[in-house]
Coordinates of C-alpha atoms in Angstrom, one line a residue:
X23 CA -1.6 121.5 39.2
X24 CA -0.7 118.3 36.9
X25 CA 1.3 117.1 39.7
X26 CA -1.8 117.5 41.7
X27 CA -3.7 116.2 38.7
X28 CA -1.6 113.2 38.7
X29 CA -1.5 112.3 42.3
X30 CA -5.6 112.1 42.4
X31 CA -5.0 109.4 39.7
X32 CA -2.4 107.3 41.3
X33 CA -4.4 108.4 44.9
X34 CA -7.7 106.6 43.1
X35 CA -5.8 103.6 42.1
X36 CA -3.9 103.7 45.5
X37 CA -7.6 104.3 47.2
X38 CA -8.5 101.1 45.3
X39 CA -5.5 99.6 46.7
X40 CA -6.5 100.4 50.3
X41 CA -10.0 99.5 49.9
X42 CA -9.4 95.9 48.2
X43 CA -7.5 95.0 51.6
X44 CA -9.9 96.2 53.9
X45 CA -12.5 93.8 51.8
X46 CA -10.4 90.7 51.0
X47 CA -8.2 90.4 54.5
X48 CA -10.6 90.0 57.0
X49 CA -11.9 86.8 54.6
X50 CA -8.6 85.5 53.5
X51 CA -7.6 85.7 57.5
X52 CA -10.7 83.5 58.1
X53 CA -10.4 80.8 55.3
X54 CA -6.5 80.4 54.8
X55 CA -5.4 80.8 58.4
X56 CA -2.1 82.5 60.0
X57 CA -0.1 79.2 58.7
X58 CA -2.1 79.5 55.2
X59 CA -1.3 82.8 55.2
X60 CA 2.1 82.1 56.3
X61 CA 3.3 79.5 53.9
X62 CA 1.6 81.7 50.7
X63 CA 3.7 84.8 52.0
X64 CA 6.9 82.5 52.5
X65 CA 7.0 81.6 49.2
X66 CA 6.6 84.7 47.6
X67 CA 9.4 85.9 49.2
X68 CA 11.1 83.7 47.3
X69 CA 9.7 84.0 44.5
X70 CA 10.3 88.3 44.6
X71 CA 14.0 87.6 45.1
X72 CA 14.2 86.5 41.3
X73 CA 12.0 89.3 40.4
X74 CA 14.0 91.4 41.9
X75 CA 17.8 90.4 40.4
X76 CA 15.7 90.4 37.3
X77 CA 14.6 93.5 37.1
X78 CA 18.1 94.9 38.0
X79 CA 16.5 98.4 39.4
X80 CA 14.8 99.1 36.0
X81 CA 11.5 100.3 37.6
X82 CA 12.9 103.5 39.0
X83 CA 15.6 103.8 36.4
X84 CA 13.5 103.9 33.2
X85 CA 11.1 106.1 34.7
X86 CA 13.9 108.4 35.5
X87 CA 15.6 108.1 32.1
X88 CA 12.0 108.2 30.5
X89 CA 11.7 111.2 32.5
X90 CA 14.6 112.5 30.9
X91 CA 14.3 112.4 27.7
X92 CA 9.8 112.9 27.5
X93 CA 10.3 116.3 25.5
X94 CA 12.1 114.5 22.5
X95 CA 10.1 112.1 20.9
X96 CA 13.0 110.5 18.6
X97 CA 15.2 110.0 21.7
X98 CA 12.2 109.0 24.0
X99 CA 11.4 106.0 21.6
X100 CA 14.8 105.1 21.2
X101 CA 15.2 105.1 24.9
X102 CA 11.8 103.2 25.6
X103 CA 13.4 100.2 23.0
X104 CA 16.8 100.3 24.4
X105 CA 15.5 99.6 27.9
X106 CA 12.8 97.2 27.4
X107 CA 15.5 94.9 25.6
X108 CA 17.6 95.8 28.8
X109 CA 14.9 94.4 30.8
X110 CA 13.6 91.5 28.7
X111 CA 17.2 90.0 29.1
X112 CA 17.5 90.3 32.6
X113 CA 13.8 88.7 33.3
X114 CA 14.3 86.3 30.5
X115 CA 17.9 84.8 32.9
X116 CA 15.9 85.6 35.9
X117 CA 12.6 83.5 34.5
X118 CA 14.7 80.2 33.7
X119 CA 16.8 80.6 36.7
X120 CA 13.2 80.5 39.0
X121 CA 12.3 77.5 36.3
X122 CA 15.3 75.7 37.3
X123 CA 14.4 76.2 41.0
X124 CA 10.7 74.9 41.2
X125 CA 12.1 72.3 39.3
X126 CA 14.4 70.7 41.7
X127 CA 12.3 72.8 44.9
X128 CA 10.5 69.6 46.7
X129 CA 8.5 71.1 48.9
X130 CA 5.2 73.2 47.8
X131 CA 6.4 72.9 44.1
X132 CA 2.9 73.4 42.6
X133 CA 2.3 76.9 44.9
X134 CA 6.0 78.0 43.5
X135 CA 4.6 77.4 39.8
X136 CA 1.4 79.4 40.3
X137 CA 3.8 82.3 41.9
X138 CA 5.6 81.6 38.5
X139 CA 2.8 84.2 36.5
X140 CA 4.3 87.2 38.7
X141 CA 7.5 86.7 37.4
X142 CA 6.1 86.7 34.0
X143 CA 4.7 89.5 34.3
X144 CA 7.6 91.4 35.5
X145 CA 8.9 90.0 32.1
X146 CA 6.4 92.1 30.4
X147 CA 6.3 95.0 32.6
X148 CA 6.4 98.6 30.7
X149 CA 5.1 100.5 34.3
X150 CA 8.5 102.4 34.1
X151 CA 7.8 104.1 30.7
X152 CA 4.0 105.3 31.4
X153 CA 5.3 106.7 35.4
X154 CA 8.5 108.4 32.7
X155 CA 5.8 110.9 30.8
X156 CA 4.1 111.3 33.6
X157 CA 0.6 109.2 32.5
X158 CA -1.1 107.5 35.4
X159 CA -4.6 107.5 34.4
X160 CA -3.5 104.5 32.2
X161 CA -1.9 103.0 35.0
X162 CA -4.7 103.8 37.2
X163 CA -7.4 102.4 35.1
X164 CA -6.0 99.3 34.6
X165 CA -4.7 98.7 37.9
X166 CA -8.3 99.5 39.2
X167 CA -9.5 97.0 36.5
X168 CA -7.0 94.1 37.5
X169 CA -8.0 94.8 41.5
X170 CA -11.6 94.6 41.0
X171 CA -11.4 91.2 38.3
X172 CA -9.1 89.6 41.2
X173 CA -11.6 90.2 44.7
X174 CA -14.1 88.9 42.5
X175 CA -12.6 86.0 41.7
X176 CA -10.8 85.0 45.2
X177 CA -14.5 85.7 46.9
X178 CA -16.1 83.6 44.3
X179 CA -13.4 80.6 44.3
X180 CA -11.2 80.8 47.1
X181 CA -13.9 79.1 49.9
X182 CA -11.4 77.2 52.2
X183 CA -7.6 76.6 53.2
X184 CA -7.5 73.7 50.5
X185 CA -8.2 76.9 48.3
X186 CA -4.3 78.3 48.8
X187 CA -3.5 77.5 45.6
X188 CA -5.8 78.3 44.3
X189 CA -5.7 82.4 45.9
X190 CA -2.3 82.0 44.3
X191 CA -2.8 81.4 40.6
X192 CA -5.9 84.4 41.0
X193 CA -3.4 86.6 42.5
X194 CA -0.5 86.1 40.1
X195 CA -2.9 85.8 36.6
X196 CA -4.3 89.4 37.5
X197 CA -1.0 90.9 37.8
X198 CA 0.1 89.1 34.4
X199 CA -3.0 90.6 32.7
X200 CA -2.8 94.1 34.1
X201 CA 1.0 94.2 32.8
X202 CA -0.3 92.8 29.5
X203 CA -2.9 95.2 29.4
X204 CA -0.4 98.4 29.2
X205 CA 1.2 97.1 26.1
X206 CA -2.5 97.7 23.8
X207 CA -1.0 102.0 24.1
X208 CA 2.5 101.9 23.7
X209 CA 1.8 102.1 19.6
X210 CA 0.6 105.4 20.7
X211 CA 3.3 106.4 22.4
X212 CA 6.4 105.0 20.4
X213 CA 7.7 104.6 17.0
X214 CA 9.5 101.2 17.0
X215 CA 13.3 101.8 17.1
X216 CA 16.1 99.5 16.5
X217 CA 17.9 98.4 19.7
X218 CA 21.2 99.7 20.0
X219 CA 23.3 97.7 22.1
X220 CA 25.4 100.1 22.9
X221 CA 22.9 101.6 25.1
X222 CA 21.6 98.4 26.7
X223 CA 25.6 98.1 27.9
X224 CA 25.1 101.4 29.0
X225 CA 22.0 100.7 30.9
X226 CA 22.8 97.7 32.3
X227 CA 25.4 99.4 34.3
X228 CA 23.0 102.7 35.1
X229 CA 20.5 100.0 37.1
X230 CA 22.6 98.0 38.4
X231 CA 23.3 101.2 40.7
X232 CA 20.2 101.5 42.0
X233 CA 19.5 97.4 42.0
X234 CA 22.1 97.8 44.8
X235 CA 19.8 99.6 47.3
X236 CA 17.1 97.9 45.9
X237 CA 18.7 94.0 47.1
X238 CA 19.8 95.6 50.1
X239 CA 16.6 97.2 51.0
X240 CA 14.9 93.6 50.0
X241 CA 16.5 91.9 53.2
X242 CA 14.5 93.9 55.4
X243 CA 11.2 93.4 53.1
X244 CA 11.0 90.1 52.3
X245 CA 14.2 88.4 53.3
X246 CA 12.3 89.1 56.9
X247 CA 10.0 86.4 56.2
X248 CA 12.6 84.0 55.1
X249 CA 14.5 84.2 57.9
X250 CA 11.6 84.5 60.3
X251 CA 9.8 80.9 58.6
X252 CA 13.0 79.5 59.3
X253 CA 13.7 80.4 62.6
X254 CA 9.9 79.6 63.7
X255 CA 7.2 78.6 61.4
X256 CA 4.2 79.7 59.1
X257 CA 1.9 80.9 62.0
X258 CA 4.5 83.8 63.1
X259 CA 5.1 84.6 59.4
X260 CA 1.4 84.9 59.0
X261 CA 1.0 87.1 61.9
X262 CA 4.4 89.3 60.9
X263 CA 2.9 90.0 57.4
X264 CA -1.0 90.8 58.5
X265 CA 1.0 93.4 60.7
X266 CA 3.0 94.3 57.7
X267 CA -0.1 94.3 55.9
X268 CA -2.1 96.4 57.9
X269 CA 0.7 99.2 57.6
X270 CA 1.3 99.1 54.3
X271 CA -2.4 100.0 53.5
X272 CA -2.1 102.9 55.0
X273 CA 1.5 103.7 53.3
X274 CA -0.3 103.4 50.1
X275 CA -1.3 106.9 50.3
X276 CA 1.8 108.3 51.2
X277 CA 4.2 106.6 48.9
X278 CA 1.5 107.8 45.5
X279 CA 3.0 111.1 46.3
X280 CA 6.7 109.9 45.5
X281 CA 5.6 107.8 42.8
X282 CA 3.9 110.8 40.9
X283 CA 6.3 113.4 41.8
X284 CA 9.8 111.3 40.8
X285 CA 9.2 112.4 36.7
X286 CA 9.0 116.0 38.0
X287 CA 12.1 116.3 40.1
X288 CA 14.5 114.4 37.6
X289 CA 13.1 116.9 34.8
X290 CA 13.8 119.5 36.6
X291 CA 17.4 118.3 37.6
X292 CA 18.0 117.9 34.2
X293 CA 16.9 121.3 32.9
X294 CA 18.8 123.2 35.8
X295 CA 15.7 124.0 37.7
X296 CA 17.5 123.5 41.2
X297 CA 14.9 125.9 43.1
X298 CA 12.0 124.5 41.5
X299 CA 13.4 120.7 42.3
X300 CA 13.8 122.0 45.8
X301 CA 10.7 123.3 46.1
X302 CA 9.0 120.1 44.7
X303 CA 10.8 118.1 47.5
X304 CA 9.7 120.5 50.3
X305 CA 5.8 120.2 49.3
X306 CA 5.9 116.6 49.1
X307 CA 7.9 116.3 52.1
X308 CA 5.7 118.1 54.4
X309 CA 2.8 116.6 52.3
X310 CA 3.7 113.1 53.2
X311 CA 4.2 114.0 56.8
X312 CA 0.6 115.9 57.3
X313 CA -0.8 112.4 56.0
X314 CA 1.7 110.0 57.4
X315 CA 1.8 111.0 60.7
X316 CA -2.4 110.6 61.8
X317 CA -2.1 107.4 60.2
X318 CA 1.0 106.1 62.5
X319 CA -0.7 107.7 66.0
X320 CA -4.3 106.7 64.3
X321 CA -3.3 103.0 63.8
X322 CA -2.1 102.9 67.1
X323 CA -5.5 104.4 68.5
X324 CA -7.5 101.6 67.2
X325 CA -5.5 98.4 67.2
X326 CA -7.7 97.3 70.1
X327 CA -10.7 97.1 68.7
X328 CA -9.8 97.0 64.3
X329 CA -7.5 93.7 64.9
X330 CA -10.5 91.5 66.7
X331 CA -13.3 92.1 63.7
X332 CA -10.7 92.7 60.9
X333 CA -8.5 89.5 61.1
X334 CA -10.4 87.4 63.0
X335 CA -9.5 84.6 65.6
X336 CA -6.0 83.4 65.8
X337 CA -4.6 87.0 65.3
X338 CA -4.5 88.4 68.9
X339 CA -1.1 88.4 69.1
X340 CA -1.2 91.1 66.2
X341 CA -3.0 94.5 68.4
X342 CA 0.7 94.4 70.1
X343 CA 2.7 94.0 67.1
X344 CA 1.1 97.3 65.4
X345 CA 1.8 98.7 68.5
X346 CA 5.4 98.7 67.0
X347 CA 4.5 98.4 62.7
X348 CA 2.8 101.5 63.0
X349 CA 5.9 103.5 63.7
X350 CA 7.0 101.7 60.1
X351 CA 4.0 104.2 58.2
X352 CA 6.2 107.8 59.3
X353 CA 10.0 106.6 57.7
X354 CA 8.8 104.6 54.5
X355 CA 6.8 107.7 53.8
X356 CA 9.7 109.8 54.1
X357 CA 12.2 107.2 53.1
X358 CA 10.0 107.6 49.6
X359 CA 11.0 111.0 49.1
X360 CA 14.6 110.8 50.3
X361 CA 15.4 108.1 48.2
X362 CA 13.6 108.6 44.7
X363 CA 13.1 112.4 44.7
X364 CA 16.4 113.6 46.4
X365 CA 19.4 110.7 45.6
X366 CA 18.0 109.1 42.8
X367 CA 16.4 111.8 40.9
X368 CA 19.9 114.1 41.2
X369 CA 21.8 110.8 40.1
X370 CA 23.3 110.5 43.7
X371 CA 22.8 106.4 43.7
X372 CA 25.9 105.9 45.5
X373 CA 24.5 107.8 48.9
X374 CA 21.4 105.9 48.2
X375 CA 23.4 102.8 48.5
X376 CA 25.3 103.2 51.6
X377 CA 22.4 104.3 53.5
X378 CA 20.5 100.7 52.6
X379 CA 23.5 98.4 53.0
X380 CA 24.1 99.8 56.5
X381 CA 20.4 99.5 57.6
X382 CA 20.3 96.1 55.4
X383 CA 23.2 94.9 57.8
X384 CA 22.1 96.3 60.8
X385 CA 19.0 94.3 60.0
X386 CA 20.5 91.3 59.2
X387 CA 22.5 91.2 62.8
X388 CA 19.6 92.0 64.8
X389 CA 17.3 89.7 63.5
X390 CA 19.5 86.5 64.1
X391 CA 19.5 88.1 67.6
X392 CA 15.9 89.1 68.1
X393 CA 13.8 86.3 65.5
X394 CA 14.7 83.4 67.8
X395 CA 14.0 84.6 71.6
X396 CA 11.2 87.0 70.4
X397 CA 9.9 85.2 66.8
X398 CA 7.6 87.8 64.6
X399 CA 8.1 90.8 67.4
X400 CA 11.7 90.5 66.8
X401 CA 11.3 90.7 63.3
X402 CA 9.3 94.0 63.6
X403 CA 11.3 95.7 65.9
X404 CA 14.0 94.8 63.6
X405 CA 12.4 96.4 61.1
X406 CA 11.8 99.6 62.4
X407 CA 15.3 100.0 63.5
X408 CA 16.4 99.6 60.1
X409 CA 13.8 101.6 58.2
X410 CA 14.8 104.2 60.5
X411 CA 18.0 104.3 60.4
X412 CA 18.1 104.2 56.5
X413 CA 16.0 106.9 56.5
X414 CA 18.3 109.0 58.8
X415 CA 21.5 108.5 56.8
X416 CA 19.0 109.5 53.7
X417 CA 18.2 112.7 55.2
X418 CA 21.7 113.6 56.1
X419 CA 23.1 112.9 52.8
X420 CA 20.2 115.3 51.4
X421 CA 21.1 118.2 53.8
X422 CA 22.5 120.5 51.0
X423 CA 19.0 120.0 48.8
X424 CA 16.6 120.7 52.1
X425 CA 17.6 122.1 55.5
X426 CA 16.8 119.6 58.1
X427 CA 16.0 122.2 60.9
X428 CA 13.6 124.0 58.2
X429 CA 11.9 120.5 57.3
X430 CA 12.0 119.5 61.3
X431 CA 10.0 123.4 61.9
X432 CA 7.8 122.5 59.5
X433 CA 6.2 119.1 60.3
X434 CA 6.4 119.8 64.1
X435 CA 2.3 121.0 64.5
X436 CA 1.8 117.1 62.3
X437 CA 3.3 115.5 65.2
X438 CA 1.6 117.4 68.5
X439 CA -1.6 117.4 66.5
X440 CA -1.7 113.8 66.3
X441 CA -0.6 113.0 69.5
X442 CA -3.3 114.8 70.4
X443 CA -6.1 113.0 68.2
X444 CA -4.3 109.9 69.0
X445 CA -5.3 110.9 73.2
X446 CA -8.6 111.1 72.2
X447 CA -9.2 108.0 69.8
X448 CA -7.7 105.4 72.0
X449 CA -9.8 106.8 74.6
X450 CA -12.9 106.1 72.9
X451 CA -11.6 103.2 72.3
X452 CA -10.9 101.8 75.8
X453 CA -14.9 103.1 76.8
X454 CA -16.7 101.0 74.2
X455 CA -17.0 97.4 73.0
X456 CA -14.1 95.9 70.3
X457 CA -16.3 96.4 67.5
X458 CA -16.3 97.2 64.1
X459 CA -19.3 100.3 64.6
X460 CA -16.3 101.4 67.5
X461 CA -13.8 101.3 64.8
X462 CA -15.8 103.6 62.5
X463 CA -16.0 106.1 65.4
X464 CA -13.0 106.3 66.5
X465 CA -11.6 107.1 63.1
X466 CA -14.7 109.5 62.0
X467 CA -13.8 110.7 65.3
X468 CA -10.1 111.2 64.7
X469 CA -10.3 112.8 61.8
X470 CA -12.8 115.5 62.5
X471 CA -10.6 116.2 65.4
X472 CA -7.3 116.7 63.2
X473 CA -8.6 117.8 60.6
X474 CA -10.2 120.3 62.8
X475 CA -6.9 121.4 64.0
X476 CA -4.9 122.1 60.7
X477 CA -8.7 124.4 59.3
X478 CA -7.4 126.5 62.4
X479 CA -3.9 126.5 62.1
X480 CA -4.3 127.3 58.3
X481 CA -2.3 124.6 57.2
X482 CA -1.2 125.1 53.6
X483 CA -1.1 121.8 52.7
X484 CA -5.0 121.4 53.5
X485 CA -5.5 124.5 51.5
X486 CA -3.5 123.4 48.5
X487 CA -5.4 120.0 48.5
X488 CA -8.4 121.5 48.7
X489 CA -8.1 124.4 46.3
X490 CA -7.2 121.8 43.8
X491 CA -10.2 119.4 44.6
X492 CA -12.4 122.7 43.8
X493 CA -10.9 123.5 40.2
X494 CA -10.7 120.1 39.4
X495 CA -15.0 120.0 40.3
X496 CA -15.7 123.3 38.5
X497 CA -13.8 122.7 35.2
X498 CA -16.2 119.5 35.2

């Protein structure tokens, strides 16, 4: 039940998460424009590429050592010290290397400085120990906090292309604040330790193992825009990343479950517990699937009529490309699980690896094939190659932790039930106007009509959700 406990506080924030876009895209469509868009995403692209050799794989790896240590407080506050001095030198070379670049960078110099504040606040970032010890309402309530101060201020200030900067420096700030925010507990939570260096050798070397995957998996999530602004221009890397955009909303749900759920499998690796890890991975396997696969067939239902009233004009192009992204929402959700719960949890970094370098390459190949003849399409259908195929190699190398066949049996009814709602969705769509009201229906729609289905299949995931909805109202 904490796991449950502490998905519906990672769900709220995650909720928050998926709300927020549905509010601030269908403006920021309208006043920035696909090229605003475009040349806002391009550079933060960049920008992520020295967050991400800074940060060296830290995020998952001190939440797993957190995780590892949480019942000793001595070694848990050593380990908390040890790591953030890991991480502060990493960022701090990463920082002035980024420093060096928007210095001698030309071209949209000031919009590279504004992205500057993200970096910082990967600087600063502590995420790793809260997700460790298992304590997301922190993490919820100031994510929730920073969300909410940020669509107020882009809706208040941000008033016209000229604004991109502008959305920039609002978008960046926030993060740096919410990041700034988590340090006010950690006093709670730690007794200051002196650094021993030792250690910080040691953990350089235990991330840099899983910042491997992580850079490799980074050329199919942002390197993707790069190439694609290079190859065409802002407009198709504004329409790739609204498609992108539009998925990952809906992934936001999913991938919680991983988040919350990545403490609890390492733990019980640690302590021997290889039924109750296998268990753990099963639950949120089939959990991720009853979710992730209404949203893929459901996204594709009402691409007609969501794109028109929810990015605007200048977007048409994007109903076909979701046609393709929405396949994206069933692998990352899975992908999630496979990677942190199953190889990275049982300290099998190694397998993680090989599966994103040979996805990262396949992706590399095809998009200087595709990108040019089919621009942001390419791109896309590069993408879903790749995530796929990771994902595959993933769930072979997990085979002696879950039987595929077992996990295949299982998520089955997922599949032909929402092939089924997905039948009867796009139909309402194709007999009524591209509007938002349309929209509304077909999803209220669509989910009666699933969620019909699994009440008389007696799905157990359904009944766990809900059984833990009901104690969680009566204890109030």
């Amino acid at each position: 039940m904490k796991t449950l406990k502490n998905y519906l506080y990672n769900l709220s924030y995650q909720l928050l998460t998926l709300i927020v876009p549905l509010i601030t895209t269908p403006y920021i469509s309208r006043v920035l424009k696909a090229e605003g868009i475009g040349r806002y995403s391009y550079t933060q692209a960049i920008m992520e590429y020295f967050v991400l050799f800074g940060l060296l794989g830290m995020t998952t790896y001190g939440s797993r050592q957190i995780a590892y240590v949480r019942d000793d407080e001595d070694e848990k506050s050593q380990t908390f010290w040890d790591l953030n001095a890991t991480r502060i030198i990493t960022m701090a070379i990463a920082t002035f290397g980024y420093a060096i670049f928007c210095f001698f960078n030309a071209e949209d110099k000031v919009l590279y400085i504004v992205q500057g504040f993200t970096v910082l606040a990967s600087l600063i970032d502590i995420s790793w120990y809260y997700a460790g010890v298992e304590k997301f309402k922190i993490m919820a309530i100031r994510n929730i906090f920073v969300k909410i101060f940020s669509v107020i201020l882009i809706f208040v200030f941000v008033k016209s292309r000229d604004d991109l900067v502008l959305y920039a420096i609002i978008v960046s700030l926030s993060l740096f604040l919410g990041q700034a925010f988590l340090w006010t507990g950690i006093k709670k939570e730690v007794v200051y330790k002196k650094v021993i260096w030792k250690n910080v050798k040691t953990h350089l070397g235990g991330s840099f193992k899983l910042w491997l995957p992580t850079i490799a998996a980074s050329i199919y999530t942002s390197f993707d825009k790069i190439m694609l602004g290079y190859f065409t221009n802002d407009t198709q890397v504004g329409l790739y990343v609204n498609s992108q955009k539009i998925v990952k909303i809906a992934t936001t749900v999913t991938t919680s479950l991983a988040t919350v759920t990545i403490p609890k499998v390492a733990n019980s690796y640690s302590n021997g517990k290889i039924e109750e890890m296998r268990d753990t991975v099963y639950k949120s396997l089939t959990a991720v699937s009853f979710l992730a696969f209404p949203m893929c067939m459901g996204l594709m239902a009402i691409r007609k009529t969501l794109v028109p009233w929810f990015l605007g004009e200048g977007f048409e192009p994007v109903v076909n490309l979701l046609l393709i992204s929405s396949l994206l929402i069933i692998t990352l959700s899975w992908s999630s699980i496979l990677a942190n719960q199953v190889l990275v949890a049982t300290k099998r970094e190694n397998y993680y690896t090989a599966a994103i370098v040979i996805a990262a390459i396949v992706n590399t190949v095809l998009n200087l094939i595709l990108i040019p003849k089919l621009q942001s399409l390419g791109a896309l259908i590069t993408s879903v190659i790749a995530e796929y195929l990771g994902m595959l190699i993933m769930l072979w190398f997990s085979r002696n932790v879950i039987s595929i066949k077992l996990f295949l049996t299982k998520i089955a009814k997922y599949a032909i039930c929402s092939i089924i709602m997905y039948i009867v969705v796009y139909g309402i769509g194709e007999m009524l106007q591209k509007t938002f009201m349309t929209t509304i229906l077909q999803l209220s729609i669509g989910g009666v009509v699933y969620m019909g289905m699994m009440c008389i299949l007696h799905d157990p995931i359904l009944q766990y959700f809900m059984h833990g909805v009901l104690e969680k109202i009566k204890r109030k």
